Amino acid sequence: KAGVTQTPRYLIKTRGQQVTLSCSPISGHRSVSWYQQTPGQGLQFLFEYFSETQRNKGNFPGRFSGRQFSNSRSEMNVSTLELGDSALYLCASSVNSYNEQFFGPGTRLTVL
Amino acid sequence: DQQVKQNSPSLSVQEGRISILNCDYTNSMFDYFLWYKKYPAEGPTFLISISSIKDKNEDGRFTVFLNKSAKHLSLHIVPSQPGDSAVYFCAASEGTNAGKSTFGDGTTLTVKP
């Protein structure tokens, strides 16, 4: 069974731009969560989608948004990028919300 | 306020000895706890979990202990192997919200041959 895939793996943007990251969960998984990891910090929860609905949301500004499609694939969008948005963005999927999550390799975003 | 804390940023042990990684939490609503392992350039990989109705869960060389009164959990790895060298994250969630896990900052474990 294929794992969680994330595209692109690396991205360089400049301040003020916007970016869209993509995540394909494991087949059959309906829950997709997004996390941000910055140096020296643990994973900070961004949001969770389940069956195309945002079920949970972390404490991030409205510049961070996401969506989930009917095939469970998910996208995350960050508008008006700031230097502090430079981070590793991790996507995780699970069958539902009651089990462990399976993580993708992440997208390394650098904002210049 | 950090709700899940891993107070030791790093730990070094000799191959064959026991590794003990610790985690404290403050939110009494957390009732499902997980440990993940992360290698460089990879996403975290699930290792072991424990529900608040238990105080111990074992899986091979890995055992997680939960002390609810102290709001503390620990991961024991016995015996430690060089391949266990990685960053270990403790995570917690409120029951049905495992999709919204709160993670600690991680502990880097180095197992020396």
PDB file of C-alpha atoms in Angstrom:
ATOM      1  CA  LYS A   1       0.000   0.000   0.000  1.00  0.00           C
ATOM      2  CA  ALA A   2       1.459   3.368  -1.001  1.00  0.00           C
ATOM      3  CA  GLY A   3       2.246   5.781   1.816  1.00  0.00           C
ATOM      4  CA  VAL A   4       1.276   9.401   2.240  1.00  0.00           C
ATOM      5  CA  THR A   5       2.714  11.529  -0.523  1.00  0.00           C
ATOM      6  CA  GLN A   6       3.309  15.245  -0.471  1.00  0.00           C
ATOM      7  CA  THR A   7       4.158  17.564  -3.324  1.00  0.00           C
ATOM      8  CA  PRO A   8       6.277  19.450  -3.842  1.00  0.00           C
ATOM      9  CA  ARG A   9       9.023  18.309  -1.498  1.00  0.00           C
ATOM     10  CA  TYR A  10      10.821  21.649  -1.568  1.00  0.00           C
ATOM     11  CA  LEU A  11       9.584  25.121  -2.310  1.00  0.00           C
ATOM     12  CA  ILE A  12      11.147  28.567  -2.269  1.00  0.00           C
ATOM     13  CA  LYS A  13       8.910  31.617  -2.255  1.00  0.00           C
ATOM     14  CA  THR A  14       9.261  35.303  -1.469  1.00  0.00           C
ATOM     15  CA  ARG A  15       7.377  37.351   1.076  1.00  0.00           C
ATOM     16  CA  GLY A  16       3.883  38.305   0.023  1.00  0.00           C
ATOM     17  CA  GLN A  17       3.429  35.397  -2.356  1.00  0.00           C
ATOM     18  CA  GLN A  18       1.025  32.566  -1.803  1.00  0.00           C
ATOM     19  CA  VAL A  19       1.651  28.843  -1.911  1.00  0.00           C
ATOM     20  CA  THR A  20      -0.368  25.654  -2.268  1.00  0.00           C
ATOM     21  CA  LEU A  21       0.841  22.340  -0.890  1.00  0.00           C
ATOM     22  CA  SER A  22      -0.682  19.014  -1.797  1.00  0.00           C
ATOM     23  CA  CYS A  23      -1.160  15.785   0.132  1.00  0.00           C
ATOM     24  CA  SER A  24      -2.384  12.396  -1.042  1.00  0.00           C
ATOM     25  CA  PRO A  25      -3.351  10.168   1.890  1.00  0.00           C
ATOM     26  CA  ILE A  26      -3.112   6.416   2.090  1.00  0.00           C
ATOM     27  CA  SER A  27      -5.894   4.774   0.151  1.00  0.00           C
ATOM     28  CA  GLY A  28      -8.932   4.334   2.384  1.00  0.00           C
ATOM     29  CA  HIS A  29      -7.894   6.995   4.865  1.00  0.00           C
ATOM     30  CA  ARG A  30     -10.499   9.697   5.287  1.00  0.00           C
ATOM     31  CA  SER A  31      -8.831  11.899   7.875  1.00  0.00           C
ATOM     32  CA  VAL A  32      -6.054  14.245   6.792  1.00  0.00           C
ATOM     33  CA  SER A  33      -4.239  16.545   9.200  1.00  0.00           C
ATOM     34  CA  TRP A  34      -1.637  19.218   8.558  1.00  0.00           C
ATOM     35  CA  TYR A  35       1.176  20.203  10.898  1.00  0.00           C
ATOM     36  CA  GLN A  36       3.898  22.831  10.840  1.00  0.00           C
ATOM     37  CA  GLN A  37       7.340  22.051  12.199  1.00  0.00           C
ATOM     38  CA  THR A  38       9.870  24.822  12.753  1.00  0.00           C
ATOM     39  CA  PRO A  39      13.428  24.389  14.051  1.00  0.00           C
ATOM     40  CA  GLY A  40      13.511  23.553  17.735  1.00  0.00           C
ATOM     41  CA  GLN A  41       9.772  23.162  17.928  1.00  0.00           C
ATOM     42  CA  GLY A  42       7.500  20.223  17.874  1.00  0.00           C
ATOM     43  CA  LEU A  43       4.736  19.770  15.398  1.00  0.00           C
ATOM     44  CA  GLN A  44       2.112  22.482  15.575  1.00  0.00           C
ATOM     45  CA  PHE A  45      -1.364  21.402  14.515  1.00  0.00           C
ATOM     46  CA  LEU A  46      -2.849  23.412  11.657  1.00  0.00           C
ATOM     47  CA  PHE A  47      -6.116  21.677  10.785  1.00  0.00           C
ATOM     48  CA  GLU A  48      -7.807  18.367  10.163  1.00  0.00           C
ATOM     49  CA  TYR A  49     -10.161  17.398   7.394  1.00  0.00           C
ATOM     50  CA  PHE A  50     -12.501  14.453   7.378  1.00  0.00           C
ATOM     51  CA  SER A  51     -14.787  13.626   4.473  1.00  0.00           C
ATOM     52  CA  GLU A  52     -14.234  17.049   2.878  1.00  0.00           C
ATOM     53  CA  THR A  53     -15.106  18.922   6.073  1.00  0.00           C
ATOM     54  CA  GLN A  54     -12.741  20.780   8.327  1.00  0.00           C
ATOM     55  CA  ARG A  55     -13.190  19.083  11.661  1.00  0.00           C
ATOM     56  CA  ASN A  56     -10.526  20.727  13.783  1.00  0.00           C
ATOM     57  CA  LYS A  57      -8.480  23.884  13.511  1.00  0.00           C
ATOM     58  CA  GLY A  58      -5.332  24.959  15.306  1.00  0.00           C
ATOM     59  CA  ASN A  59      -4.243  28.429  16.377  1.00  0.00           C
ATOM     60  CA  PHE A  60      -2.963  29.770  13.100  1.00  0.00           C
ATOM     61  CA  PRO A  61      -4.008  32.967  11.329  1.00  0.00           C
ATOM     62  CA  GLY A  62      -6.552  32.970   8.562  1.00  0.00           C
ATOM     63  CA  ARG A  63      -3.758  33.136   5.978  1.00  0.00           C
ATOM     64  CA  PHE A  64      -3.534  29.383   6.448  1.00  0.00           C
ATOM     65  CA  SER A  65      -6.370  27.491   4.835  1.00  0.00           C
ATOM     66  CA  GLY A  66      -7.040  24.075   3.449  1.00  0.00           C
ATOM     67  CA  ARG A  67      -9.505  21.863   1.757  1.00  0.00           C
ATOM     68  CA  GLN A  68     -10.148  18.213   1.082  1.00  0.00           C
ATOM     69  CA  PHE A  69     -11.493  16.672  -2.069  1.00  0.00           C
ATOM     70  CA  SER A  70     -13.896  13.778  -2.503  1.00  0.00           C
ATOM     71  CA  ASN A  71     -10.971  11.394  -3.076  1.00  0.00           C
ATOM     72  CA  SER A  72      -9.548  12.501   0.329  1.00  0.00           C
ATOM     73  CA  ARG A  73      -6.642  14.340  -1.244  1.00  0.00           C
ATOM     74  CA  SER A  74      -5.983  17.584   0.563  1.00  0.00           C
ATOM     75  CA  GLU A  75      -4.413  20.916  -0.206  1.00  0.00           C
ATOM     76  CA  MET A  76      -3.100  23.568   2.116  1.00  0.00           C
ATOM     77  CA  ASN A  77      -2.803  27.185   1.090  1.00  0.00           C
ATOM     78  CA  VAL A  78      -0.819  29.968   2.699  1.00  0.00           C
ATOM     79  CA  SER A  79      -1.444  33.471   1.447  1.00  0.00           C
ATOM     80  CA  THR A  80       0.688  36.577   1.912  1.00  0.00           C
ATOM     81  CA  LEU A  81       3.719  34.604   2.972  1.00  0.00           C
ATOM     82  CA  GLU A  82       5.878  35.852   5.835  1.00  0.00           C
ATOM     83  CA  LEU A  83       9.468  34.950   6.693  1.00  0.00           C
ATOM     84  CA  GLY A  84       8.191  33.101   9.773  1.00  0.00           C
ATOM     85  CA  ASP A  85       6.219  30.713   7.585  1.00  0.00           C
ATOM     86  CA  SER A  86       9.456  28.988   6.615  1.00  0.00           C
ATOM     87  CA  ALA A  87       9.005  25.490   7.982  1.00  0.00           C
ATOM     88  CA  LEU A  88       8.478  21.841   7.245  1.00  0.00           C
ATOM     89  CA  TYR A  89       4.814  21.201   6.549  1.00  0.00           C
ATOM     90  CA  LEU A  90       3.716  17.686   7.320  1.00  0.00           C
ATOM     91  CA  CYS A  91       0.570  15.964   6.237  1.00  0.00           C
ATOM     92  CA  ALA A  92      -0.763  12.935   8.094  1.00  0.00           C
ATOM     93  CA  SER A  93      -3.605  10.593   7.332  1.00  0.00           C
ATOM     94  CA  SER A  94      -5.543   8.043   9.316  1.00  0.00           C
ATOM     95  CA  VAL A  95      -8.499   5.791   8.695  1.00  0.00           C
ATOM     96  CA  ASN A  96     -10.574   7.940  10.958  1.00  0.00           C
ATOM     97  CA  SER A  97      -9.657  10.178  13.859  1.00  0.00           C
ATOM     98  CA  TYR A  98      -9.354   7.383  16.373  1.00  0.00           C
ATOM     99  CA  ASN A  99      -6.087   5.847  15.312  1.00  0.00           C
ATOM    100  CA  GLU A 100      -2.442   6.660  14.847  1.00  0.00           C
ATOM    101  CA  GLN A 101      -1.516   8.897  11.979  1.00  0.00           C
ATOM    102  CA  PHE A 102       0.701   8.113   9.028  1.00  0.00           C
ATOM    103  CA  PHE A 103       2.891  10.974   7.976  1.00  0.00           C
ATOM    104  CA  GLY A 104       4.198  12.028   4.628  1.00  0.00           C
ATOM    105  CA  PRO A 105       7.807  13.175   4.155  1.00  0.00           C
ATOM    106  CA  GLY A 106       6.781  16.811   4.328  1.00  0.00           C
ATOM    107  CA  THR A 107       7.187  19.891   2.164  1.00  0.00           C
ATOM    108  CA  ARG A 108      10.097  22.146   3.092  1.00  0.00           C
ATOM    109  CA  LEU A 109       8.960  25.737   2.488  1.00  0.00           C
ATOM    110  CA  THR A 110      11.509  28.533   2.493  1.00  0.00           C
ATOM    111  CA  VAL A 111      10.293  32.119   2.398  1.00  0.00           C
ATOM    112  CA  LEU A 112      12.871  34.708   1.336  1.00  0.00           C
TER     113      LEU A 112
ATOM    114  CA  ASP B   1       1.147  27.262  27.293  1.00  0.00           C
ATOM    115  CA  GLN B   2       2.757  24.084  26.042  1.00  0.00           C
ATOM    116  CA  GLN B   3       0.445  21.234  26.892  1.00  0.00           C
ATOM    117  CA  VAL B   4       2.868  18.425  26.058  1.00  0.00           C
ATOM    118  CA  LYS B   5       6.461  18.738  27.201  1.00  0.00           C
ATOM    119  CA  GLN B   6       9.529  16.661  26.590  1.00  0.00           C
ATOM    120  CA  ASN B   7      12.029  18.230  28.947  1.00  0.00           C
ATOM    121  CA  SER B   8      15.090  16.403  27.656  1.00  0.00           C
ATOM    122  CA  PRO B   9      16.096  17.663  24.194  1.00  0.00           C
ATOM    123  CA  SER B  10      18.616  14.862  23.866  1.00  0.00           C
ATOM    124  CA  LEU B  11      19.575  11.501  25.320  1.00  0.00           C
ATOM    125  CA  SER B  12      22.618   9.352  24.696  1.00  0.00           C
ATOM    126  CA  VAL B  13      22.812   5.674  25.666  1.00  0.00           C
ATOM    127  CA  GLN B  14      25.061   2.736  24.990  1.00  0.00           C
ATOM    128  CA  GLU B  15      23.930  -0.034  22.676  1.00  0.00           C
ATOM    129  CA  GLY B  16      22.241  -2.815  24.622  1.00  0.00           C
ATOM    130  CA  ARG B  17      21.226  -0.585  27.535  1.00  0.00           C
ATOM    131  CA  ILE B  18      17.799   0.833  28.290  1.00  0.00           C
ATOM    132  CA  SER B  19      16.622   4.142  26.836  1.00  0.00           C
ATOM    133  CA  ILE B  20      13.977   6.020  28.795  1.00  0.00           C
ATOM    134  CA  LEU B  21      12.268   8.972  27.157  1.00  0.00           C
ATOM    135  CA  ASN B  22       9.928  11.089  29.238  1.00  0.00           C
ATOM    136  CA  CYS B  23       6.897  13.216  28.502  1.00  0.00           C
ATOM    137  CA  ASP B  24       4.660  15.367  30.686  1.00  0.00           C
ATOM    138  CA  TYR B  25       1.276  16.821  29.857  1.00  0.00           C
ATOM    139  CA  THR B  26      -0.948  19.380  31.482  1.00  0.00           C
ATOM    140  CA  ASN B  27      -4.317  18.922  29.816  1.00  0.00           C
ATOM    141  CA  SER B  28      -6.377  16.489  31.886  1.00  0.00           C
ATOM    142  CA  MET B  29      -8.678  15.953  28.906  1.00  0.00           C
ATOM    143  CA  PHE B  30      -5.961  14.052  27.048  1.00  0.00           C
ATOM    144  CA  ASP B  31      -6.758  10.364  27.083  1.00  0.00           C
ATOM    145  CA  TYR B  32      -4.847   8.919  24.138  1.00  0.00           C
ATOM    146  CA  PHE B  33      -1.074   9.089  23.909  1.00  0.00           C
ATOM    147  CA  LEU B  34       1.286   8.164  21.117  1.00  0.00           C
ATOM    148  CA  TRP B  35       4.985   8.013  20.448  1.00  0.00           C
ATOM    149  CA  TYR B  36       6.403   8.719  17.027  1.00  0.00           C
ATOM    150  CA  LYS B  37       9.942   8.314  15.747  1.00  0.00           C
ATOM    151  CA  LYS B  38      11.416  10.603  13.137  1.00  0.00           C
ATOM    152  CA  TYR B  39      14.510  10.145  11.004  1.00  0.00           C
ATOM    153  CA  PRO B  40      16.028  13.097   9.117  1.00  0.00           C
ATOM    154  CA  ALA B  41      14.266  13.948   5.864  1.00  0.00           C
ATOM    155  CA  GLU B  42      11.343  11.661   6.694  1.00  0.00           C
ATOM    156  CA  GLY B  43       7.972  12.187   8.317  1.00  0.00           C
ATOM    157  CA  PRO B  44       7.300  10.840  11.807  1.00  0.00           C
ATOM    158  CA  THR B  45       6.506   7.145  12.056  1.00  0.00           C
ATOM    159  CA  PHE B  46       4.081   5.773  14.592  1.00  0.00           C
ATOM    160  CA  LEU B  47       5.738   3.659  17.254  1.00  0.00           C
ATOM    161  CA  ILE B  48       3.342   2.808  20.044  1.00  0.00           C
ATOM    162  CA  SER B  49       0.267   4.204  21.759  1.00  0.00           C
ATOM    163  CA  ILE B  50      -1.575   3.925  25.035  1.00  0.00           C
ATOM    164  CA  SER B  51      -5.081   4.729  26.105  1.00  0.00           C
ATOM    165  CA  SER B  52      -5.776   6.322  29.474  1.00  0.00           C
ATOM    166  CA  ILE B  53      -7.581   3.182  30.621  1.00  0.00           C
ATOM    167  CA  LYS B  54      -4.223   1.405  30.682  1.00  0.00           C
ATOM    168  CA  ASP B  55      -1.004   2.130  32.504  1.00  0.00           C
ATOM    169  CA  LYS B  56       1.298   0.051  30.332  1.00  0.00           C
ATOM    170  CA  ASN B  57       1.517  -1.089  26.742  1.00  0.00           C
ATOM    171  CA  GLU B  58       4.236  -3.253  25.232  1.00  0.00           C
ATOM    172  CA  ASP B  59       5.297  -3.904  21.676  1.00  0.00           C
ATOM    173  CA  GLY B  60       8.502  -5.846  21.323  1.00  0.00           C
ATOM    174  CA  ARG B  61      11.398  -3.770  22.606  1.00  0.00           C
ATOM    175  CA  PHE B  62       9.141  -0.767  23.218  1.00  0.00           C
ATOM    176  CA  THR B  63       7.051  -0.205  26.328  1.00  0.00           C
ATOM    177  CA  VAL B  64       5.061   2.886  27.195  1.00  0.00           C
ATOM    178  CA  PHE B  65       4.070   3.625  30.775  1.00  0.00           C
ATOM    179  CA  LEU B  66       1.350   6.072  31.733  1.00  0.00           C
ATOM    180  CA  ASN B  67       0.977   7.682  35.154  1.00  0.00           C
ATOM    181  CA  LYS B  68      -2.290   9.586  34.977  1.00  0.00           C
ATOM    182  CA  SER B  69      -2.068  11.092  38.442  1.00  0.00           C
ATOM    183  CA  ALA B  70       1.325  12.588  37.618  1.00  0.00           C
ATOM    184  CA  LYS B  71       0.318  13.377  34.026  1.00  0.00           C
ATOM    185  CA  HIS B  72       3.476  11.658  32.909  1.00  0.00           C
ATOM    186  CA  LEU B  73       4.350   9.024  30.382  1.00  0.00           C
ATOM    187  CA  SER B  74       7.571   7.368  29.423  1.00  0.00           C
ATOM    188  CA  LEU B  75       8.869   5.240  26.593  1.00  0.00           C
ATOM    189  CA  HIS B  76      11.307   2.460  27.404  1.00  0.00           C
ATOM    190  CA  ILE B  77      13.428   0.877  24.709  1.00  0.00           C
ATOM    191  CA  VAL B  78      15.161  -2.331  25.728  1.00  0.00           C
ATOM    192  CA  PRO B  79      17.694  -3.200  24.478  1.00  0.00           C
ATOM    193  CA  SER B  80      18.627  -0.036  22.607  1.00  0.00           C
ATOM    194  CA  GLN B  81      20.112  -0.427  19.146  1.00  0.00           C
ATOM    195  CA  PRO B  82      22.030   2.042  16.968  1.00  0.00           C
ATOM    196  CA  GLY B  83      19.125   2.017  14.501  1.00  0.00           C
ATOM    197  CA  ASP B  84      16.947   3.513  17.237  1.00  0.00           C
ATOM    198  CA  SER B  85      18.867   6.769  16.936  1.00  0.00           C
ATOM    199  CA  ALA B  86      16.226   9.300  15.902  1.00  0.00           C
ATOM    200  CA  VAL B  87      14.018  12.079  17.226  1.00  0.00           C
ATOM    201  CA  TYR B  88      11.168  10.790  19.365  1.00  0.00           C
ATOM    202  CA  PHE B  89       7.957  12.757  19.687  1.00  0.00           C
ATOM    203  CA  CYS B  90       5.343  12.313  22.337  1.00  0.00           C
ATOM    204  CA  ALA B  91       1.795  13.200  21.257  1.00  0.00           C
ATOM    205  CA  ALA B  92      -1.532  13.422  23.031  1.00  0.00           C
ATOM    206  CA  SER B  93      -5.125  13.778  21.987  1.00  0.00           C
ATOM    207  CA  GLU B  94      -8.585  13.975  23.436  1.00  0.00           C
ATOM    208  CA  GLY B  95     -10.274  10.704  22.625  1.00  0.00           C
ATOM    209  CA  THR B  96     -11.994  11.005  19.304  1.00  0.00           C
ATOM    210  CA  ASN B  97      -9.798  13.896  18.215  1.00  0.00           C
ATOM    211  CA  ALA B  98      -6.666  11.881  17.513  1.00  0.00           C
ATOM    212  CA  GLY B  99      -6.533  13.696  14.198  1.00  0.00           C
ATOM    213  CA  LYS B 100      -5.734  16.810  16.214  1.00  0.00           C
ATOM    214  CA  SER B 101      -2.730  15.610  18.164  1.00  0.00           C
ATOM    215  CA  THR B 102      -0.669  17.871  20.376  1.00  0.00           C
ATOM    216  CA  PHE B 103       3.027  17.111  20.081  1.00  0.00           C
ATOM    217  CA  GLY B 104       5.992  17.701  22.321  1.00  0.00           C
ATOM    218  CA  ASP B 105       9.184  19.260  20.980  1.00  0.00           C
ATOM    219  CA  GLY B 106      10.910  15.912  20.643  1.00  0.00           C
ATOM    220  CA  THR B 107      13.901  14.181  22.194  1.00  0.00           C
ATOM    221  CA  THR B 108      16.897  13.233  20.076  1.00  0.00           C
ATOM    222  CA  LEU B 109      18.069   9.758  21.041  1.00  0.00           C
ATOM    223  CA  THR B 110      21.581   8.666  20.148  1.00  0.00           C
ATOM    224  CA  VAL B 111      22.496   5.045  20.685  1.00  0.00           C
ATOM    225  CA  LYS B 112      26.253   4.509  20.619  1.00  0.00           C
ATOM    226  CA  PRO B 113      27.680   1.190  19.396  1.00  0.00           C
TER     227      PRO B 113
END
